[in-house]
Every structure is written in structure tokens, then in C-alpha cells.
Short mmCIF file of C-alpha atoms and ligand atoms in Angstrom, two decimals:
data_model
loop_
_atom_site.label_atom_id
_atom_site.label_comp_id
_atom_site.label_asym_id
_atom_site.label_seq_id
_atom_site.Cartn_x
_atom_site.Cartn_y
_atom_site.Cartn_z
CA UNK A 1310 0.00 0.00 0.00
CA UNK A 1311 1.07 3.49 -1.05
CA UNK A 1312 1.83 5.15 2.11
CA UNK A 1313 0.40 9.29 2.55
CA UNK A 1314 3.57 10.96 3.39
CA UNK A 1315 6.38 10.44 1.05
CA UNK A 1316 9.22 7.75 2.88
CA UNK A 1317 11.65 11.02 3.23
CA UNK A 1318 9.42 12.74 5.36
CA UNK A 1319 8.54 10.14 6.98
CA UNK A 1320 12.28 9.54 8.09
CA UNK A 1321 12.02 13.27 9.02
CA UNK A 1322 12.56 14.29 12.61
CA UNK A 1323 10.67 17.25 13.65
CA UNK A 1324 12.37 20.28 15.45
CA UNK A 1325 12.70 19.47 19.15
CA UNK A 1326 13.37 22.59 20.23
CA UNK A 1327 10.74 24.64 18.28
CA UNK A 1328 8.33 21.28 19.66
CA UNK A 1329 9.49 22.16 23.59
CA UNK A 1330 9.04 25.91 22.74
CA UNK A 1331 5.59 25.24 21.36
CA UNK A 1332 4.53 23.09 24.65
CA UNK A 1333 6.19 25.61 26.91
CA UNK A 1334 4.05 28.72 24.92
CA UNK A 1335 0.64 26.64 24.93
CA UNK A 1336 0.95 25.78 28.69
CA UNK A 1337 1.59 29.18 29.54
CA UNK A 1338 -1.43 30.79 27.13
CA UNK A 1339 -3.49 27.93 29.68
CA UNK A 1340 -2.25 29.78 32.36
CA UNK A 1341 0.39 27.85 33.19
CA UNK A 1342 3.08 29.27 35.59
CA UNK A 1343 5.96 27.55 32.50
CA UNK A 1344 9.15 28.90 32.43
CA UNK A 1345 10.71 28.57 29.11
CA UNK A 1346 13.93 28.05 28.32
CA UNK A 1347 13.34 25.87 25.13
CA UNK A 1348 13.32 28.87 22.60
CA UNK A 1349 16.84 30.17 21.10
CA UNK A 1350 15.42 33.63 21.05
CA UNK A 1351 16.42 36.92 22.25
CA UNK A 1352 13.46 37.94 24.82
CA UNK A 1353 13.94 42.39 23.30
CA UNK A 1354 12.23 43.25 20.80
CA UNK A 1355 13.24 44.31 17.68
CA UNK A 1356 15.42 47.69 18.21
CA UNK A 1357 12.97 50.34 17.10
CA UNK A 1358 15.12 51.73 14.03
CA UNK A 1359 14.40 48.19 12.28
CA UNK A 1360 10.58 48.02 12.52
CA UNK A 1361 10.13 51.88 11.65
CA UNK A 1362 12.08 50.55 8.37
CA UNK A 1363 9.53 48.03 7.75
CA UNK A 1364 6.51 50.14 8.54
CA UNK A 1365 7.70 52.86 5.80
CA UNK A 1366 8.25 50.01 3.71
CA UNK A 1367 4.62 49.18 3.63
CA UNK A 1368 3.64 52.31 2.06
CA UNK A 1369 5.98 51.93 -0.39
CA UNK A 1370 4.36 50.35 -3.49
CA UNK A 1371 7.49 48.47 -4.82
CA UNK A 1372 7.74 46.19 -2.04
CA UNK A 1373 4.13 44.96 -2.85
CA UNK A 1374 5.89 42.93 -6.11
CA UNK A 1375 7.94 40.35 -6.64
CA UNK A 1376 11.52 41.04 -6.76
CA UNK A 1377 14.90 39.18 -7.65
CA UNK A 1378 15.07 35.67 -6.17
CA UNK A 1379 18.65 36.21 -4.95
CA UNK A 1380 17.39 39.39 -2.89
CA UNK A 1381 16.78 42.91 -2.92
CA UNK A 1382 20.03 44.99 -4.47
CA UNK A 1383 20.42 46.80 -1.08
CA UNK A 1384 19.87 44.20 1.31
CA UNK A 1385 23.10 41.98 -0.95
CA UNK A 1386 24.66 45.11 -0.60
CA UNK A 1387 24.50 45.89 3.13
CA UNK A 1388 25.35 42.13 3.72
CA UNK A 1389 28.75 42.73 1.51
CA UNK A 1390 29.58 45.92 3.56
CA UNK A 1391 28.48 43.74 6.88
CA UNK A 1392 30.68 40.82 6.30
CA UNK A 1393 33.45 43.01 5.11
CA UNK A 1394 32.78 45.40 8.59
CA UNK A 1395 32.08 42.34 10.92
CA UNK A 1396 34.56 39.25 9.85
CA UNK A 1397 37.22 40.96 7.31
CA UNK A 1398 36.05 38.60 4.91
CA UNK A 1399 35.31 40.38 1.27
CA UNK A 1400 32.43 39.16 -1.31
CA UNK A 1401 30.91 40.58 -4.48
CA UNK A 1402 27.23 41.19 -4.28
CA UNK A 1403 26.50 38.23 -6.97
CA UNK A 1404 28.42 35.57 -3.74
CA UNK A 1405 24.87 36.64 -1.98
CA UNK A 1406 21.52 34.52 -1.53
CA UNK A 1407 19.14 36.08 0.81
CA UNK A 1408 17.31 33.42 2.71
CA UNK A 1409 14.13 32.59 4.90
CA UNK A 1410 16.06 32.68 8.12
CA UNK A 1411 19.45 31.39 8.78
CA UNK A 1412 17.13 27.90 8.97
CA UNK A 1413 16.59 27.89 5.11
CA UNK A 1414 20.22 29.14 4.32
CA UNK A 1415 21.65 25.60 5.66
CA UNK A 1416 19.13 23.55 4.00
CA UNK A 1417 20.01 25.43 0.63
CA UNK A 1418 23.59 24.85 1.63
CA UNK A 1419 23.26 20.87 1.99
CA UNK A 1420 20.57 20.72 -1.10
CA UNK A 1421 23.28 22.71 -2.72
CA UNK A 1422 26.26 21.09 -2.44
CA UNK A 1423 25.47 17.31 -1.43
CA UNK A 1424 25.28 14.78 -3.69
CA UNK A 1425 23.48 10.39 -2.31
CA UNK A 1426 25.63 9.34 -0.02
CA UNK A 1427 28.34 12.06 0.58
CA UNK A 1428 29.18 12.44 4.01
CA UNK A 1429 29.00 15.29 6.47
CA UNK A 1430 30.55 15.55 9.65
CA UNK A 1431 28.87 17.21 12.62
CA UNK A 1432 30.23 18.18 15.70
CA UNK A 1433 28.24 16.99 18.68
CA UNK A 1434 26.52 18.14 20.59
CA UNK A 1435 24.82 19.91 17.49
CA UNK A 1436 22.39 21.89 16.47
CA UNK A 1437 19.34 19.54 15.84
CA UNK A 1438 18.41 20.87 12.65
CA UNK A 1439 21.74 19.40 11.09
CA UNK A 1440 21.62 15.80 10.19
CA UNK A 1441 17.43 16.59 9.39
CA UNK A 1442 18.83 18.86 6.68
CA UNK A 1443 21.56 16.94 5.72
CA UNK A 1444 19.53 13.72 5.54
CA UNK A 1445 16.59 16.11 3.61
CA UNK A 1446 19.58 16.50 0.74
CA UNK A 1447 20.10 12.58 0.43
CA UNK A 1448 23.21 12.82 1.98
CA UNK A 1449 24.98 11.05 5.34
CA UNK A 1450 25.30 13.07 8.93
CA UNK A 1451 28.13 11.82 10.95
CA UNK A 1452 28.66 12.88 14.28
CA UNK A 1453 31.86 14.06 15.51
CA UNK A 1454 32.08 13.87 19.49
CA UNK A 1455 33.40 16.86 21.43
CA UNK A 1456 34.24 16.50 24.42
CA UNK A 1457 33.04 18.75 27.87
CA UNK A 1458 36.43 18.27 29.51
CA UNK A 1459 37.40 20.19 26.22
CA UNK A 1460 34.84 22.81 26.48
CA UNK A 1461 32.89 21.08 23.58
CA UNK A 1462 35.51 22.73 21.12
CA UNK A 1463 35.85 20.22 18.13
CA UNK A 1464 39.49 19.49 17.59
CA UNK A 1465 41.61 18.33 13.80
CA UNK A 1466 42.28 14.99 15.73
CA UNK A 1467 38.36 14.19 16.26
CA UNK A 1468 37.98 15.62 12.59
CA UNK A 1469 40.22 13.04 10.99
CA UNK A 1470 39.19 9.88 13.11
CA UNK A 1471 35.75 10.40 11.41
CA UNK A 1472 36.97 11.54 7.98
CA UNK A 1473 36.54 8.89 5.50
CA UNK A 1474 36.84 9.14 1.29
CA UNK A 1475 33.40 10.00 0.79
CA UNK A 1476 33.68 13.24 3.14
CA UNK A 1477 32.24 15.92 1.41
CA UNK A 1478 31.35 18.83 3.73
CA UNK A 1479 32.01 19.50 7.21
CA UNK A 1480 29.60 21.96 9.54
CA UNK A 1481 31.40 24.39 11.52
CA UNK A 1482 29.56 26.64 14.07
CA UNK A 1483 31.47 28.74 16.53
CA UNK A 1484 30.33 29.92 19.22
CA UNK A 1485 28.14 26.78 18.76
CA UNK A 1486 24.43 26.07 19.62
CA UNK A 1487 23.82 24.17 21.89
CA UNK A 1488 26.94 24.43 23.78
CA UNK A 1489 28.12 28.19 23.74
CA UNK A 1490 31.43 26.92 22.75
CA UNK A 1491 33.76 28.81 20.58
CA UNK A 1492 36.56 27.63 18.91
CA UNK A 1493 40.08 29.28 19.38
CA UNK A 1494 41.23 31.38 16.18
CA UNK A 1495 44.45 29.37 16.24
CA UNK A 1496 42.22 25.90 16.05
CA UNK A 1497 39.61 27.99 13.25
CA UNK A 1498 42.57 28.50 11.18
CA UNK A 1499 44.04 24.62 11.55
CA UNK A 1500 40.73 22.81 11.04
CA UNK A 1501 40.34 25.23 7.83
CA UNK A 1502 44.01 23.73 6.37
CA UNK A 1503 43.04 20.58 7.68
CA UNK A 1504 39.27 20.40 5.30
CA UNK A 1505 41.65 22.32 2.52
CA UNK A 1506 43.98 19.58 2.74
CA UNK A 1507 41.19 17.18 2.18
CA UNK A 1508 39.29 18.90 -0.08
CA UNK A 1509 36.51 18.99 1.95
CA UNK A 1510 33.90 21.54 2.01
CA UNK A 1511 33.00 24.13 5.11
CA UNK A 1512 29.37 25.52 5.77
CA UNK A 1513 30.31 27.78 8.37
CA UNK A 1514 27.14 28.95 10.59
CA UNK A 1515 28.07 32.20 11.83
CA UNK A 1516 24.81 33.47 13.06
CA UNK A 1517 26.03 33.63 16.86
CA UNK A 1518 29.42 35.51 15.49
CA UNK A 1519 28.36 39.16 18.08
CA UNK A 1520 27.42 37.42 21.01
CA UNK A 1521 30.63 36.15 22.48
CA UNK A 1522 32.02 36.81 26.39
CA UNK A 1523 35.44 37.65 28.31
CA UNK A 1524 37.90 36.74 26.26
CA UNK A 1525 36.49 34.68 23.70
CA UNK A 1526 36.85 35.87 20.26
CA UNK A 1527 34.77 34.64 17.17
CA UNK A 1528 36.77 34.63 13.90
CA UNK A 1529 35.06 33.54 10.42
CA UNK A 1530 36.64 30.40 8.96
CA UNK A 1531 37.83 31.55 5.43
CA UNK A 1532 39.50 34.77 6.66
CA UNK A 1533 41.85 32.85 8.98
CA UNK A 1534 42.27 30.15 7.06
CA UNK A 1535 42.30 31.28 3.00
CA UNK A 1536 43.41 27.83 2.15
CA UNK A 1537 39.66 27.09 1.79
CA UNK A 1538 39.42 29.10 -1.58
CA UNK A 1539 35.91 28.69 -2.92
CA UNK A 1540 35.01 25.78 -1.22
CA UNK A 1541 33.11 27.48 1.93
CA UNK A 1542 29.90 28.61 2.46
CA UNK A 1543 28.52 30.93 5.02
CA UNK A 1544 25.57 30.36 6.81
CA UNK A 1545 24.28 33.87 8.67
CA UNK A 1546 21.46 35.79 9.46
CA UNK A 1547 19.27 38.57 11.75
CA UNK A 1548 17.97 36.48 14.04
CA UNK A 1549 20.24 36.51 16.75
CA UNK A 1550 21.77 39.34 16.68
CA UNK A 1551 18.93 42.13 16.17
CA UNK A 1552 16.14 40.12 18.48
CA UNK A 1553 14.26 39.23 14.72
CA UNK A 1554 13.46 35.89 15.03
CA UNK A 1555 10.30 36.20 13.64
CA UNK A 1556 11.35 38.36 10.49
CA UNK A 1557 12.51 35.44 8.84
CA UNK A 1558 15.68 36.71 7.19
CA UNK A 1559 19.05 34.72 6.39
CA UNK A 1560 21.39 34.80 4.02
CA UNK A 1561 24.02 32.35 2.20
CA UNK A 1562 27.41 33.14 0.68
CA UNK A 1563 29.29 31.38 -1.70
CA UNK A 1564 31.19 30.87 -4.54
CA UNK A 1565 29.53 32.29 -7.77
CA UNK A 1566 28.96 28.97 -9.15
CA UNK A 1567 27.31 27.63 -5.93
CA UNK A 1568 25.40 30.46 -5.59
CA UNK A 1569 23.88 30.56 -9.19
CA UNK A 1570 22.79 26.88 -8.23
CA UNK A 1571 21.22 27.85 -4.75
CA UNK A 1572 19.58 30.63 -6.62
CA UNK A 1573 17.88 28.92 -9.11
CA UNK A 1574 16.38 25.93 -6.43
CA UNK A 1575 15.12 29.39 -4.52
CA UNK A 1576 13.43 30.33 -7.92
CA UNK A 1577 11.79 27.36 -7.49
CA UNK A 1578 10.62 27.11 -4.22
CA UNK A 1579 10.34 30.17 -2.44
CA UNK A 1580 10.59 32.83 -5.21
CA UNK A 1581 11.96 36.38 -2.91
CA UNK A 1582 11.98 36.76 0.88
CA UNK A 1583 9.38 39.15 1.87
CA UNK A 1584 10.55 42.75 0.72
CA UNK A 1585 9.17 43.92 3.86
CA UNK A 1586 11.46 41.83 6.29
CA UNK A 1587 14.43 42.24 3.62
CA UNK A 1588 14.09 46.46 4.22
CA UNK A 1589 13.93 45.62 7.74
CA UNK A 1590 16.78 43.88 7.58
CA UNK A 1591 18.76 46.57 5.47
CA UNK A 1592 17.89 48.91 8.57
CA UNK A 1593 19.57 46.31 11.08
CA UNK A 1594 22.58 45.86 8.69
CA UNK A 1595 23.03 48.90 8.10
CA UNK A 1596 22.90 50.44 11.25
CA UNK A 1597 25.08 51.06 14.50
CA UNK A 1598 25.83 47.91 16.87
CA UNK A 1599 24.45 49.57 19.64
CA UNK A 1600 21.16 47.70 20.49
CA UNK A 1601 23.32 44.47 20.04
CA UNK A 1602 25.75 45.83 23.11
CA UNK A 1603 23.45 46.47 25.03
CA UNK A 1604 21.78 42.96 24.77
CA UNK A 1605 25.18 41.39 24.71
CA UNK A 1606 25.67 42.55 28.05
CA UNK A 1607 22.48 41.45 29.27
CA UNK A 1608 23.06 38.17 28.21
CA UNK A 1609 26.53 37.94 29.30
CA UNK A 1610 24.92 38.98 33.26
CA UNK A 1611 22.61 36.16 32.62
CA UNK A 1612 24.75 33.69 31.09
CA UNK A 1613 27.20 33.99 34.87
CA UNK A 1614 24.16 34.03 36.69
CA UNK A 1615 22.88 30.87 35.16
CA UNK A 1616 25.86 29.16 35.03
CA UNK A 1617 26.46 29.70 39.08
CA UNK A 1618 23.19 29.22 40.16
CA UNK A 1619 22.91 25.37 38.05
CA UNK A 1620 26.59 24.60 39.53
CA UNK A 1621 25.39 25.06 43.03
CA UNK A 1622 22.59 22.30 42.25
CA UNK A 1623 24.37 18.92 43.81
CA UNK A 1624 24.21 16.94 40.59
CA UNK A 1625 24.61 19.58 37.82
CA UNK A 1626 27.68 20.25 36.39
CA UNK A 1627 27.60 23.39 33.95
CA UNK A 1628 30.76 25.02 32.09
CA UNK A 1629 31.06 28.16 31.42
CA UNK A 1630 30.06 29.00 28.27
CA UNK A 1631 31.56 31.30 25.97
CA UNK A 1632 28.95 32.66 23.39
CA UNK A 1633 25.41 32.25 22.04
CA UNK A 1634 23.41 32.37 24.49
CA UNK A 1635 22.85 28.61 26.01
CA UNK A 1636 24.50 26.83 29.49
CA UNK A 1637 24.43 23.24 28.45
CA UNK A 1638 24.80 21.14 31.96
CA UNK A 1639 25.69 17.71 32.75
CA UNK A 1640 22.72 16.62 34.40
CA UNK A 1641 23.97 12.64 34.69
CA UNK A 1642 23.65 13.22 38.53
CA UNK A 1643 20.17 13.79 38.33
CA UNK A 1644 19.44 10.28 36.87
CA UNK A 1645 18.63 7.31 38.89
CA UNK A 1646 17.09 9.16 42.06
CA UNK A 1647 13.79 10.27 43.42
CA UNK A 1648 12.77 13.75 41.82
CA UNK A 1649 9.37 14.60 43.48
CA UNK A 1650 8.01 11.22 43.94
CA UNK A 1651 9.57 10.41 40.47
CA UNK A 1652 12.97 8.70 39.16
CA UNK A 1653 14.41 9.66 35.63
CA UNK A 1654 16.48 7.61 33.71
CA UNK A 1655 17.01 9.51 31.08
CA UNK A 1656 17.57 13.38 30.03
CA UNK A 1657 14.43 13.24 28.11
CA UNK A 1658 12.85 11.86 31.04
CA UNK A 1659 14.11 14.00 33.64
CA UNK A 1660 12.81 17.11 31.42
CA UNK A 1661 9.09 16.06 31.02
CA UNK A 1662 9.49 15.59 34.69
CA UNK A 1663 10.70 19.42 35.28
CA UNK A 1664 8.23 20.51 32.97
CA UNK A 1665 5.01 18.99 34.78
CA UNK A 1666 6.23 19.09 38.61
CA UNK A 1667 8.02 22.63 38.12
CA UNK A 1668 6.71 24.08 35.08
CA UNK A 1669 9.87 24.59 33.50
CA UNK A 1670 10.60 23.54 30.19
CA UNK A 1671 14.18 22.68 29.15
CA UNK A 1672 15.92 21.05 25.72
CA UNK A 1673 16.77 17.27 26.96
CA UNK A 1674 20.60 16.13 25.30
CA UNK A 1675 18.79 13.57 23.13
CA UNK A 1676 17.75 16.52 20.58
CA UNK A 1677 21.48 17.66 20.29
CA UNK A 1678 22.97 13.90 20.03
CA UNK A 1679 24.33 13.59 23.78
CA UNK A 1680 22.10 12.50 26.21
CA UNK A 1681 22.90 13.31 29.70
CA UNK A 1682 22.42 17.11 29.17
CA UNK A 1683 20.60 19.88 28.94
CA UNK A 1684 20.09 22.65 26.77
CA UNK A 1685 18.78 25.64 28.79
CA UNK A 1686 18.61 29.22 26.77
CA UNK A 1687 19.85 32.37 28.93
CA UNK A 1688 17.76 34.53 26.59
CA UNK A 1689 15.02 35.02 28.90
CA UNK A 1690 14.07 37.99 32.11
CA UNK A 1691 16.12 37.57 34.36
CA UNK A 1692 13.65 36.80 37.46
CA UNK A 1693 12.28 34.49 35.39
CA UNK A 1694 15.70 33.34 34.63
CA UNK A 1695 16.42 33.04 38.74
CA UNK A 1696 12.81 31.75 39.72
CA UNK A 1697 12.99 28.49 36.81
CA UNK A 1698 16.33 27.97 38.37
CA UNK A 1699 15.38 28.53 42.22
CA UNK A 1700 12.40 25.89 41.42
CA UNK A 1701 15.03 23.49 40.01
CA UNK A 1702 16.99 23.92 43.24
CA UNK A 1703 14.28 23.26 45.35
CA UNK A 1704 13.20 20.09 43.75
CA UNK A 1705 16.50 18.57 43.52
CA UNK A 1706 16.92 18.87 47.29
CA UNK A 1707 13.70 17.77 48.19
CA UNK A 1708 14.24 14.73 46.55
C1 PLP B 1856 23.31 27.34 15.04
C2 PLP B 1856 22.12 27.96 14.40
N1 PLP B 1856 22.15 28.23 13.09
C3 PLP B 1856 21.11 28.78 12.46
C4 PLP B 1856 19.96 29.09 13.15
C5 PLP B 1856 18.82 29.67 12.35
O1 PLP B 1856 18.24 30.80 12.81
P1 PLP B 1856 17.06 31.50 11.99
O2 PLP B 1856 16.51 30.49 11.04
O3 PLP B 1856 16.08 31.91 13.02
O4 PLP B 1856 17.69 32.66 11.26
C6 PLP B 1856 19.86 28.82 14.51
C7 PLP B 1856 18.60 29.07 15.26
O5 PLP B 1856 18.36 28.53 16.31
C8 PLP B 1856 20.98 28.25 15.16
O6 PLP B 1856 20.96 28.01 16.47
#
């Protein structure tokens, strides 16, 4: 029998942490007391320069066409000038696809540039849209394990112990999601030789590239390591860094070749981005990095805050992390014993039991490839931030 949904997307994982998000969101519209710390979204809103952009550009009768696939002229253009201002590295305007979200941007990469069967190493833990993607282009996700005595950082040694011939593409993201690990320049610059040496291909996801802490220091792939040539791609977008989650607007940069391909599968699926999100965007791109600061160093309060108050919990072990904005605990101590009048053995477990005896709803490991964590997102108030985690405290020494 014919089955309804084609066998890819049946094989298709959906989002866990948009799926925790969503629980967390519908619980609280019931009146829920949920804390949330599922969603990878900046709690501002969008600074105000950005959305007076868009409202102009709804009187503006030129957005109400369709325009070029690849993007809007100005929008390719402020992302030039941005990457040029932001990472040093320098693209023409034609190396520029402008997206649906960051989201879309690495599924064009992978339906891009994979062919059946080519391989693509992941670092793990990883984001869990990743191997969905990758396995949505035909191709093979292999995870690469990091290691938390490392501070997650993937090393060349891990690299080539899972590097076989039919390696085509590697995914780098630094500082990474779900971690908040970022990868020393010196170690950005030898994993680039190393995938140069091989031949093997780089999406680079730089979408968390502002939001690093202390010391750390984010550095884009190609510019440190030029031995790539032409065979990177990078994988950005507004998201993060503006508070515009829900503006939907990514882009993808290439070499010209790639990029003509990516741009004629957009023709084909999505046609343009809407013009009223892509002047927004121009606005955010084009403007100072104030607003980002400013949330920067909100996070970065949070982000210690967190990462003290889950160390103090006997059975949590959290690292400090270095960007994004995510504290991703060992929370193997919490297996195995009574949690109020309940016993996880699992992270999955353990976090439908926080979300229905505390109301707080976390990311278990399973979603990012290591069980035995969590992934909790400092991107929230910070009472909330401080109550979720005092509740958490509570609980654990109950028992
Ligand atoms: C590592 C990483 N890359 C890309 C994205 C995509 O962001 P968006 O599609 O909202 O632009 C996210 C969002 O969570 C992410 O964490």
C-alpha cells in the first residue's frame, strides 16, 4: 500500500526545540506558571530603528511585487559591507543569496552542495536541525564527538578519526548552539588547512558571530584560514543578533557557481523573501551595533548568573560557556534518584518531569545527540531566569 507521506518525510525528525518551545508557549497561554527556556530567542524586541524601516516600507508600493530571487540589491549590498565590517572577509554582491532565516540558508547549503551518499561531519553536541537537513539532501550526517572536559571545542584529531573518502562537507559553528562553545582562532585556522587539505567543504554557521564573552573571540573560517578558496559557504542571518526571530531573514554566501545553483532551487521554491522583512533587515545591517551591546551585556549577566546558580545544584555540572546564548549542563547526577516522587532515567525523562512538577521547560541532550544534558537558553528575564532555576533547586533537594 502506497503510504500518505512520502518515505523522506517520513524519516524526518521534527524540530525538538521549536516542539518544547511550542509546549512551553501553549501551557503558559493555559495559564500555566511555565518557564521557558526551550526557545533560542532573544526575549527584546526588535530595536525600534528596524521596525520603523519596515513600517515605511509598507507604504511603499514596490515592495508589494515580486523582486529578484537572490534578494533585494540593497539588502546583498548591506550584507557585503556587513561581512566586510564584521569578519574581514570580502564578497561581491552576486556571492549573496538572501534566505528565509538562517534555517533555510543551511538547508540550501546541503541541497546545494550534497550529492546520495556524501558524508557530512557534525560536531556533537549539534544543532538539531543538522543531520534533518543533511539527511533532507540525500546525503549522510556523521557525528563528531566533542568533548566537555574540552569545552565542547571540536578538535583536527576528532575531525580526521571520522573523515573517510566520501567526506564531502564539514559543519562548523562557533560559538556553537547548543553548547556556547567557541573555537580558538588558532584551532579555526588549523581545522580550515586541515578540510583544505582534504578537499573537503566548510558551511560555516556564523549566526552567533556578536554574542561572544570575556575573552572569547569569534573569527570567520575563510579569513583565517584562506586555504579554503571557494570551497566554503557561510551560513548567517538577523535572528540573533537584532532580536528578529520572527522576520525570517538569512542569508548564504558562496562561490559564484554555488550560488547561481542555490539561486535557481530558490526560484523554485520560495521565489523572494518578503521585501518587507528584507528592508527591515537593510535597517539592522546597516545600522550602528548599539542595540546588540546592550543585549550582549544582558546576556553575558545572565549567562554567569545561570551558570552559578545550576553549579550550586548537587548533581549539575555546567561550564562556562563562551557565546550564544545557552549553558548546556551535565545533568547525569540527576538520573537514577527520586525527583518529586519520580525517578528519571534519562535526560528526556528528567525534562518532562521538570516541565510537569516545576513548570519549567528545558531542551533534553537527546535533541542535540548527547544524552545526559541539557540545553537551557539564557535569553530570557532575568527573574524568570532566577525563579525556573530557584524551582530546580528546590526540587533537587527535596528529593
Ligand atoms: C546554530 C544555528 N544556526 C542557524 C539558526 C537559524 O536561525 P534562523 O533560522 O532563526 O535565522 C539557529 C537558530 O536557532 C541556530 O541556532
Amino acid at each position: 500500500m502506497n503510504s500518505r507521506v512520502s518515505e523522506l518525510l517520513a524519516g524526518l525528525a521534527p524540530s525538538a526545540t521549536l516542539a518544547v518551545d511550542a509546549k512551553a508557549k501553549a501551557l503558559k497561554a493555559a495559564g500555566e506558571p511555565v518557564i521557558g527556556y526551550g526557545a533560542g530567542e532573544p526575549d527584546f524586541p526588535t530595536p525600534l530603528h528596524i521596525v520603523e524601516a519596515a513600517v515605511k516600507a509598507c507604504y511603499e508600493p514596490s515592495n508589494y511585487k515580486y523582486t529578484p530571487t537572490a534578494g533585494l540589491a540593497d539588502l546583498r549590498d548591506a550584507i557585503v559591507e556587513k561581512t566586510k565590517r564584521d569578519s574581514g572577509l570580502s564578497i561581491a554582491a552576486n556571492q549573496v543569496l538572501v534566505t528565509n532565516g538562517g534555517k533555510h540558508a543551511v538547508a540550501t547549503t546541503f541541497m546545494t552542495t550534497l550529492n546520495p551518499g556524501d558524508e557530512v561531519l557534525i560536531p556533537a553536541p549539534y544543532w538539531t536541525t543538522y543531520p534533518e537537513a543533511v539527511y533532507l539532501a540525500g546525503a549522510v550526517p556523521v557525528p563528531v564527538m566533542t568533548s566537555e572536559q574540552d569545552g565542547f571545542r571540536v578538535s583536527v584529531e576528532e575531525l580526521e578519526k571520522t573523515r573517510t573518502p566520501r567526506t564531502k562537507l564539514l559543519v562548523f559553528v562557533s560559538p556553537s548552539n547548543p553548547t556556547g562553545a567557541v573555537v580558538r582562532p588558532d584551532d579555526v585556522a588549523a581545522i580550515g588547512r586541515w578540510a583544505a587539505e582534504h578537499d573537503i567543504w566548510v558551511m560555516c554557521d556564523e549566526i552567533y558571530e556578536h554574542l561572544v564573552y570575556g575573552d572569547a573571540e569569534s573569527v570567520s573560517l575563510p579569513v583565517v584560514a584562506p586555504e579554503i578558496r571557494d570551497r566554503f559557504i557561510v551560513v548567517n542571518g538577523v535572528a540573533k543578533t537584532y532580536a528578529m526571530t520572527g522576520w525570517r531573514i538569512g542569508w548564504m554566501i558562496g562561490a559564484p557557481d554555488v550560488m547561481n545553483a542555490a539561486i535557481n532551487y530558490q526560484s523554485q521554491t520560495t521565489s523572494n523573501i518578503s521585501n518587507i522583512s528584507q528592508r527591515a533587515a537593510v535597517a539592522a545591517l546597516t545600522g550602528d551595533l548599539e542595540a546588540v551591546a546592550m543585549m550582549r551585556d544582558a546576556f553575558d549577566r545572565r549567562r554567569k548568573t545561570m551558570t552559578s546558580m545550576l553549579n550550586a545544584i548537587d548533581g549539575v555540572n555546567c561550564a562556562e560557556p563562551e557565546g550564544a546564548f545557552y549553558c548546556y549542563p551535565n545533568v547525569q547526577g540527576l538520573l537514577g534518584r527520586p525527583l518529586g516522587g519520580k525517578v528519571a532515567s534519562s535526560s528526556s525523562e528528567l525534562a518532562e518531569i521538570l516541565l510537569e512538577s516545576i513548570k519549567i521547560a528545558v531542551v533534553p541532550g537527546e535533541a542535540f545527540g548527547t544524552p545526559g544534558y541539557f540545553r537551557l537558553s539564557y535569553a530570557l528575564g532575568d527573574d524568570d531566569l532566577k525563579e525556573g532555576l530557584e524551582r530546580l533547586a528546590g526540587l533537587v533537594a527535596a528529593g
